PDB file of C-alpha atoms in Angstrom:
ATOM      1  CA  MET A   1      31.347   3.196 175.267  1.00  0.00           C
ATOM      2  CA  ASN A   2      33.243   4.113 172.093  1.00  0.00           C
ATOM      3  CA  GLN A   3      31.944   6.585 169.533  1.00  0.00           C
ATOM      4  CA  PRO A   4      33.160   6.967 165.920  1.00  0.00           C
ATOM      5  CA  ASP A   5      34.854  10.319 166.642  1.00  0.00           C
ATOM      6  CA  ASP A   6      36.583   9.178 169.850  1.00  0.00           C
ATOM      7  CA  PRO A   7      40.377   9.572 169.959  1.00  0.00           C
ATOM      8  CA  ALA A   8      42.026   6.284 168.987  1.00  0.00           C
ATOM      9  CA  SER A   9      45.117   6.678 171.178  1.00  0.00           C
ATOM     10  CA  LEU A  10      46.448   8.474 174.243  1.00  0.00           C
ATOM     11  CA  THR A  11      48.600  10.737 172.046  1.00  0.00           C
ATOM     12  CA  GLU A  12      45.559  11.752 169.995  1.00  0.00           C
ATOM     13  CA  LEU A  13      43.612  12.543 173.175  1.00  0.00           C
ATOM     14  CA  LEU A  14      46.419  14.791 174.492  1.00  0.00           C
ATOM     15  CA  GLU A  15      46.593  16.599 171.143  1.00  0.00           C
ATOM     16  CA  ARG A  16      42.822  17.111 171.113  1.00  0.00           C
ATOM     17  CA  LEU A  17      42.885  18.591 174.625  1.00  0.00           C
ATOM     18  CA  ARG A  18      45.788  20.848 173.730  1.00  0.00           C
ATOM     19  CA  ALA A  19      44.168  22.087 170.511  1.00  0.00           C
ATOM     20  CA  ASN A  20      40.695  22.624 171.983  1.00  0.00           C
ATOM     21  CA  THR A  21      41.959  24.718 174.903  1.00  0.00           C
ATOM     22  CA  GLU A  22      44.476  26.821 172.939  1.00  0.00           C
ATOM     23  CA  GLY A  23      44.349  30.515 173.839  1.00  0.00           C
ATOM     24  CA  GLN A  24      42.357  30.048 177.071  1.00  0.00           C
ATOM     25  CA  VAL A  25      43.591  31.344 180.415  1.00  0.00           C
ATOM     26  CA  GLN A  26      41.466  28.912 182.468  1.00  0.00           C
ATOM     27  CA  VAL A  27      40.232  25.462 181.437  1.00  0.00           C
ATOM     28  CA  SER A  28      37.022  24.177 183.010  1.00  0.00           C
ATOM     29  CA  VAL A  29      35.662  20.660 183.401  1.00  0.00           C
ATOM     30  CA  GLY A  30      33.077  21.646 180.792  1.00  0.00           C
ATOM     31  CA  ASP A  31      35.884  22.577 178.360  1.00  0.00           C
ATOM     32  CA  VAL A  32      37.465  19.139 178.873  1.00  0.00           C
ATOM     33  CA  LEU A  33      34.111  17.444 178.218  1.00  0.00           C
ATOM     34  CA  ALA A  34      33.646  19.497 175.048  1.00  0.00           C
ATOM     35  CA  ALA A  35      37.152  18.554 173.878  1.00  0.00           C
ATOM     36  CA  VAL A  36      36.695  14.801 174.254  1.00  0.00           C
ATOM     37  CA  GLY A  37      33.022  14.676 173.236  1.00  0.00           C
ATOM     38  CA  GLU A  38      29.799  14.506 175.221  1.00  0.00           C
ATOM     39  CA  ARG A  39      29.189  10.855 174.284  1.00  0.00           C
ATOM     40  CA  SER A  40      32.753   9.695 174.977  1.00  0.00           C
ATOM     41  CA  PHE A  41      32.636   7.663 178.185  1.00  0.00           C
ATOM     42  CA  GLY A  42      35.996   5.921 177.597  1.00  0.00           C
ATOM     43  CA  PRO A  43      37.988   9.088 176.855  1.00  0.00           C
ATOM     44  CA  MET A  44      36.499  10.793 179.940  1.00  0.00           C
ATOM     45  CA  VAL A  45      37.876   8.013 182.166  1.00  0.00           C
ATOM     46  CA  LEU A  46      41.195   8.186 180.300  1.00  0.00           C
ATOM     47  CA  ILE A  47      41.537  11.947 180.738  1.00  0.00           C
ATOM     48  CA  ALA A  48      40.654  11.704 184.446  1.00  0.00           C
ATOM     49  CA  GLY A  49      43.543   9.246 184.846  1.00  0.00           C
ATOM     50  CA  VAL A  50      45.928  11.409 182.805  1.00  0.00           C
ATOM     51  CA  ILE A  51      45.150  14.558 184.821  1.00  0.00           C
ATOM     52  CA  THR A  52      45.485  12.683 188.140  1.00  0.00           C
ATOM     53  CA  LEU A  53      48.952  11.483 187.089  1.00  0.00           C
ATOM     54  CA  ALA A  54      50.173  14.746 185.565  1.00  0.00           C
ATOM     55  CA  PRO A  55      52.608  16.755 187.730  1.00  0.00           C
ATOM     56  CA  LEU A  56      51.393  20.195 188.911  1.00  0.00           C
ATOM     57  CA  ILE A  57      47.762  19.198 188.286  1.00  0.00           C
ATOM     58  CA  GLY A  58      47.084  15.928 190.083  1.00  0.00           C
ATOM     59  CA  ASP A  59      48.977  17.225 193.129  1.00  0.00           C
ATOM     60  CA  ILE A  60      46.599  20.166 193.639  1.00  0.00           C
ATOM     61  CA  PRO A  61      44.431  19.476 196.726  1.00  0.00           C
ATOM     62  CA  GLY A  62      40.895  18.613 195.706  1.00  0.00           C
ATOM     63  CA  VAL A  63      41.728  17.685 192.103  1.00  0.00           C
ATOM     64  CA  PRO A  64      41.691  13.872 192.650  1.00  0.00           C
ATOM     65  CA  THR A  65      38.348  14.193 194.462  1.00  0.00           C
ATOM     66  CA  LEU A  66      36.940  16.350 191.658  1.00  0.00           C
ATOM     67  CA  LEU A  67      38.094  13.851 189.030  1.00  0.00           C
ATOM     68  CA  GLY A  68      36.708  10.946 191.057  1.00  0.00           C
ATOM     69  CA  LEU A  69      33.328  12.694 191.151  1.00  0.00           C
ATOM     70  CA  MET A  70      33.501  13.236 187.397  1.00  0.00           C
ATOM     71  CA  VAL A  71      34.203   9.530 186.805  1.00  0.00           C
ATOM     72  CA  LEU A  72      31.355   8.492 189.129  1.00  0.00           C
ATOM     73  CA  LEU A  73      28.909  10.771 187.316  1.00  0.00           C
ATOM     74  CA  THR A  74      30.140   9.711 183.879  1.00  0.00           C
ATOM     75  CA  LEU A  75      30.081   5.950 184.407  1.00  0.00           C
ATOM     76  CA  GLY A  76      26.922   6.008 186.497  1.00  0.00           C
ATOM     77  CA  GLN A  77      25.213   7.433 183.427  1.00  0.00           C
ATOM     78  CA  LEU A  78      26.745   4.712 181.249  1.00  0.00           C
ATOM     79  CA  ILE A  79      25.368   1.997 183.526  1.00  0.00           C
ATOM     80  CA  PHE A  80      21.927   3.591 183.318  1.00  0.00           C
ATOM     81  CA  GLN A  81      22.367   3.629 179.513  1.00  0.00           C
ATOM     82  CA  ARG A  82      22.386   7.369 178.890  1.00  0.00           C
ATOM     83  CA  HIS A  83      23.745   8.161 175.426  1.00  0.00           C
ATOM     84  CA  SER A  84      25.488  11.398 176.408  1.00  0.00           C
ATOM     85  CA  ILE A  85      27.296  12.681 179.475  1.00  0.00           C
ATOM     86  CA  TRP A  86      25.607  15.238 181.744  1.00  0.00           C
ATOM     87  CA  ILE A  87      27.443  16.980 184.584  1.00  0.00           C
ATOM     88  CA  PRO A  88      26.066  19.627 186.995  1.00  0.00           C
ATOM     89  CA  SER A  89      26.834  23.210 185.967  1.00  0.00           C
ATOM     90  CA  LYS A  90      28.685  23.866 189.248  1.00  0.00           C
ATOM     91  CA  LEU A  91      31.079  20.992 188.482  1.00  0.00           C
ATOM     92  CA  ALA A  92      31.346  22.007 184.805  1.00  0.00           C
ATOM     93  CA  ARG A  93      32.555  25.487 185.874  1.00  0.00           C
ATOM     94  CA  ARG A  94      35.414  24.207 188.078  1.00  0.00           C
ATOM     95  CA  ASN A  95      38.687  25.121 186.385  1.00  0.00           C
ATOM     96  CA  ILE A  96      42.469  25.124 186.442  1.00  0.00           C
ATOM     97  CA  GLU A  97      45.033  27.393 184.797  1.00  0.00           C
ATOM     98  CA  ARG A  98      45.583  26.458 181.170  1.00  0.00           C
ATOM     99  CA  GLU A  99      49.353  26.897 181.634  1.00  0.00           C
ATOM    100  CA  LYS A 100      49.418  24.182 184.317  1.00  0.00           C
ATOM    101  CA  LEU A 101      47.303  21.902 182.132  1.00  0.00           C
ATOM    102  CA  ALA A 102      49.639  22.466 179.165  1.00  0.00           C
ATOM    103  CA  ARG A 103      52.736  21.641 181.252  1.00  0.00           C
ATOM    104  CA  GLY A 104      51.093  18.463 182.513  1.00  0.00           C
ATOM    105  CA  LEU A 105      50.087  17.425 178.988  1.00  0.00           C
ATOM    106  CA  ASP A 106      53.612  18.127 177.707  1.00  0.00           C
ATOM    107  CA  TRP A 107      55.038  15.921 180.467  1.00  0.00           C
ATOM    108  CA  MET A 108      52.720  13.115 179.326  1.00  0.00           C
ATOM    109  CA  ASN A 109      53.864  13.194 175.667  1.00  0.00           C
ATOM    110  CA  LYS A 110      56.738  10.730 175.943  1.00  0.00           C
ATOM    111  CA  PRO A 111      54.900   8.193 178.163  1.00  0.00           C
ATOM    112  CA  ALA A 112      51.883   8.471 175.822  1.00  0.00           C
ATOM    113  CA  ARG A 113      53.947   7.589 172.748  1.00  0.00           C
ATOM    114  CA  PHE A 114      55.466   4.615 174.598  1.00  0.00           C
ATOM    115  CA  VAL A 115      52.058   3.331 175.742  1.00  0.00           C
ATOM    116  CA  ASP A 116      50.500   3.781 172.289  1.00  0.00           C
ATOM    117  CA  ARG A 117      53.176   1.557 170.720  1.00  0.00           C
ATOM    118  CA  TRP A 118      52.024  -1.361 172.889  1.00  0.00           C
ATOM    119  CA  THR A 119      48.245  -1.079 172.622  1.00  0.00           C
ATOM    120  CA  LYS A 120      46.185  -2.892 169.990  1.00  0.00           C
ATOM    121  CA  GLN A 121      42.808  -4.591 169.637  1.00  0.00           C
ATOM    122  CA  ARG A 122      42.796  -7.909 171.543  1.00  0.00           C
ATOM    123  CA  LEU A 123      40.643  -9.835 174.025  1.00  0.00           C
ATOM    124  CA  LEU A 124      37.707  -7.739 172.820  1.00  0.00           C
ATOM    125  CA  TRP A 125      35.220  -9.543 175.070  1.00  0.00           C
ATOM    126  CA  LEU A 126      36.767  -7.693 178.026  1.00  0.00           C
ATOM    127  CA  VAL A 127      36.006  -4.246 176.616  1.00  0.00           C
ATOM    128  CA  ARG A 128      32.653  -4.858 174.904  1.00  0.00           C
ATOM    129  CA  GLY A 129      29.214  -5.914 176.076  1.00  0.00           C
ATOM    130  CA  PRO A 130      29.124  -7.125 179.696  1.00  0.00           C
ATOM    131  CA  GLY A 131      32.890  -6.592 179.989  1.00  0.00           C
ATOM    132  CA  GLN A 132      32.572  -2.822 179.633  1.00  0.00           C
ATOM    133  CA  TYR A 133      30.035  -2.706 182.467  1.00  0.00           C
ATOM    134  CA  VAL A 134      32.423  -4.639 184.726  1.00  0.00           C
ATOM    135  CA  ILE A 135      35.120  -2.087 183.856  1.00  0.00           C
ATOM    136  CA  ALA A 136      32.681   0.738 184.609  1.00  0.00           C
ATOM    137  CA  ILE A 137      31.889  -0.661 188.071  1.00  0.00           C
ATOM    138  CA  ILE A 138      35.590  -1.147 188.938  1.00  0.00           C
ATOM    139  CA  CYS A 139      36.354   2.432 187.809  1.00  0.00           C
ATOM    140  CA  MET A 140      33.491   3.723 189.955  1.00  0.00           C
ATOM    141  CA  VAL A 141      34.937   1.938 193.004  1.00  0.00           C
ATOM    142  CA  VAL A 142      38.346   3.527 192.290  1.00  0.00           C
ATOM    143  CA  ALA A 143      36.722   6.941 191.838  1.00  0.00           C
ATOM    144  CA  ALA A 144      34.726   6.632 195.076  1.00  0.00           C
ATOM    145  CA  ALA A 145      37.983   5.961 196.960  1.00  0.00           C
ATOM    146  CA  MET A 146      39.800   9.017 195.568  1.00  0.00           C
ATOM    147  CA  PRO A 147      38.870  11.420 198.406  1.00  0.00           C
ATOM    148  CA  LEU A 148      40.518   8.981 200.849  1.00  0.00           C
ATOM    149  CA  MET A 149      43.602   8.864 198.617  1.00  0.00           C
ATOM    150  CA  GLU A 150      44.174  12.581 199.159  1.00  0.00           C
ATOM    151  CA  VAL A 151      45.362  11.821 202.713  1.00  0.00           C
ATOM    152  CA  ILE A 152      47.573   8.843 201.743  1.00  0.00           C
ATOM    153  CA  PRO A 153      50.695  10.010 199.856  1.00  0.00           C
ATOM    154  CA  PHE A 154      51.119   8.623 196.315  1.00  0.00           C
ATOM    155  CA  SER A 155      47.947   6.504 196.419  1.00  0.00           C
ATOM    156  CA  ALA A 156      46.157   8.868 193.991  1.00  0.00           C
ATOM    157  CA  ASN A 157      48.907   8.055 191.479  1.00  0.00           C
ATOM    158  CA  GLY A 158      47.851   4.405 191.621  1.00  0.00           C
ATOM    159  CA  ALA A 159      44.258   5.442 190.964  1.00  0.00           C
ATOM    160  CA  GLY A 160      45.426   7.611 188.072  1.00  0.00           C
ATOM    161  CA  ILE A 161      47.320   4.678 186.533  1.00  0.00           C
ATOM    162  CA  ALA A 162      44.275   2.403 186.913  1.00  0.00           C
ATOM    163  CA  LEU A 163      41.841   4.935 185.412  1.00  0.00           C
ATOM    164  CA  MET A 164      44.220   5.800 182.591  1.00  0.00           C
ATOM    165  CA  ALA A 165      44.719   2.109 181.777  1.00  0.00           C
ATOM    166  CA  PHE A 166      40.977   1.359 181.889  1.00  0.00           C
ATOM    167  CA  GLY A 167      40.179   4.410 179.757  1.00  0.00           C
ATOM    168  CA  LEU A 168      42.855   3.552 177.213  1.00  0.00           C
ATOM    169  CA  ALA A 169      41.708  -0.092 177.159  1.00  0.00           C
ATOM    170  CA  ILE A 170      38.225   1.136 176.196  1.00  0.00           C
ATOM    171  CA  VAL A 171      39.513   3.626 173.599  1.00  0.00           C
ATOM    172  CA  ALA A 172      42.006   1.182 172.002  1.00  0.00           C
ATOM    173  CA  ARG A 173      39.713  -1.862 172.556  1.00  0.00           C
ATOM    174  CA  ASP A 174      42.612  -3.602 174.281  1.00  0.00           C
ATOM    175  CA  GLY A 175      41.380  -6.285 176.694  1.00  0.00           C
ATOM    176  CA  LEU A 176      44.915  -7.166 177.799  1.00  0.00           C
ATOM    177  CA  LEU A 177      45.374  -3.595 178.991  1.00  0.00           C
ATOM    178  CA  ALA A 178      42.098  -3.935 180.918  1.00  0.00           C
ATOM    179  CA  LEU A 179      43.653  -6.904 182.766  1.00  0.00           C
ATOM    180  CA  VAL A 180      46.725  -4.753 183.563  1.00  0.00           C
ATOM    181  CA  ALA A 181      44.354  -2.077 184.887  1.00  0.00           C
ATOM    182  CA  ILE A 182      42.676  -4.636 187.157  1.00  0.00           C
ATOM    183  CA  LEU A 183      46.114  -5.543 188.562  1.00  0.00           C
ATOM    184  CA  ALA A 184      46.901  -1.829 189.087  1.00  0.00           C
ATOM    185  CA  THR A 185      43.601  -1.451 190.927  1.00  0.00           C
ATOM    186  CA  GLY A 186      44.406  -4.403 193.176  1.00  0.00           C
ATOM    187  CA  GLY A 187      47.886  -3.028 193.879  1.00  0.00           C
ATOM    188  CA  THR A 188      46.486   0.383 194.766  1.00  0.00           C
ATOM    189  CA  ALA A 189      43.893  -1.162 197.092  1.00  0.00           C
ATOM    190  CA  TRP A 190      46.641  -3.160 198.849  1.00  0.00           C
ATOM    191  CA  PHE A 191      48.775   0.005 199.227  1.00  0.00           C
ATOM    192  CA  ILE A 192      45.871   1.998 200.695  1.00  0.00           C
ATOM    193  CA  LEU A 193      44.897  -0.742 203.175  1.00  0.00           C
ATOM    194  CA  ASN A 194      48.503  -0.938 204.398  1.00  0.00           C
ATOM    195  CA  ASN A 195      48.868   2.834 204.763  1.00  0.00           C
ATOM    196  CA  LEU A 196      45.602   3.906 206.376  1.00  0.00           C
ATOM    197  CA  PRO A 197      46.265   6.691 208.910  1.00  0.00           C
ATOM    198  CA  TRP A 198      44.304   4.934 211.654  1.00  0.00           C
TER     199      TRP A 198
END
């Protein structure tokens, strides 16, 4: 999943997004893909989690569903061993205001620095080889559930935490963080099942 030019930390990913969208009024899904790299499966999952969690962005109706679709498309291609990410042009053109994106990224700065202090390479078998495909399948299950999460308050935040943790585990090659992400996924599933509207 990792490529040599992938960001090595959450802070670096936020800086790359900020720098690559500077001066734009609107930022599209295609712009985000260009910023993180078209072969960067891990960073794409990470940024989907970050945007879902970010205030003013993740709360916009339809955004969690859009990000879930992006994760499904991205990781589906990984499982079928594509070497670069392809997304439909209609999805690539979907956009948000750059000002809202910038505010969300600024809000994430402090948590990102905290998280980066605790990540390091460990339990590599969980984030390489067969382990990365297990992570991909779990992330796809989370992503497929994101439209449902739009009708259950705060559940999309749990999905955002899980995707962010999985994405960062891949980027930082931190298997322990992957285990934390699995726990976050389980907790989110429990919350959803106990708060279904029917």
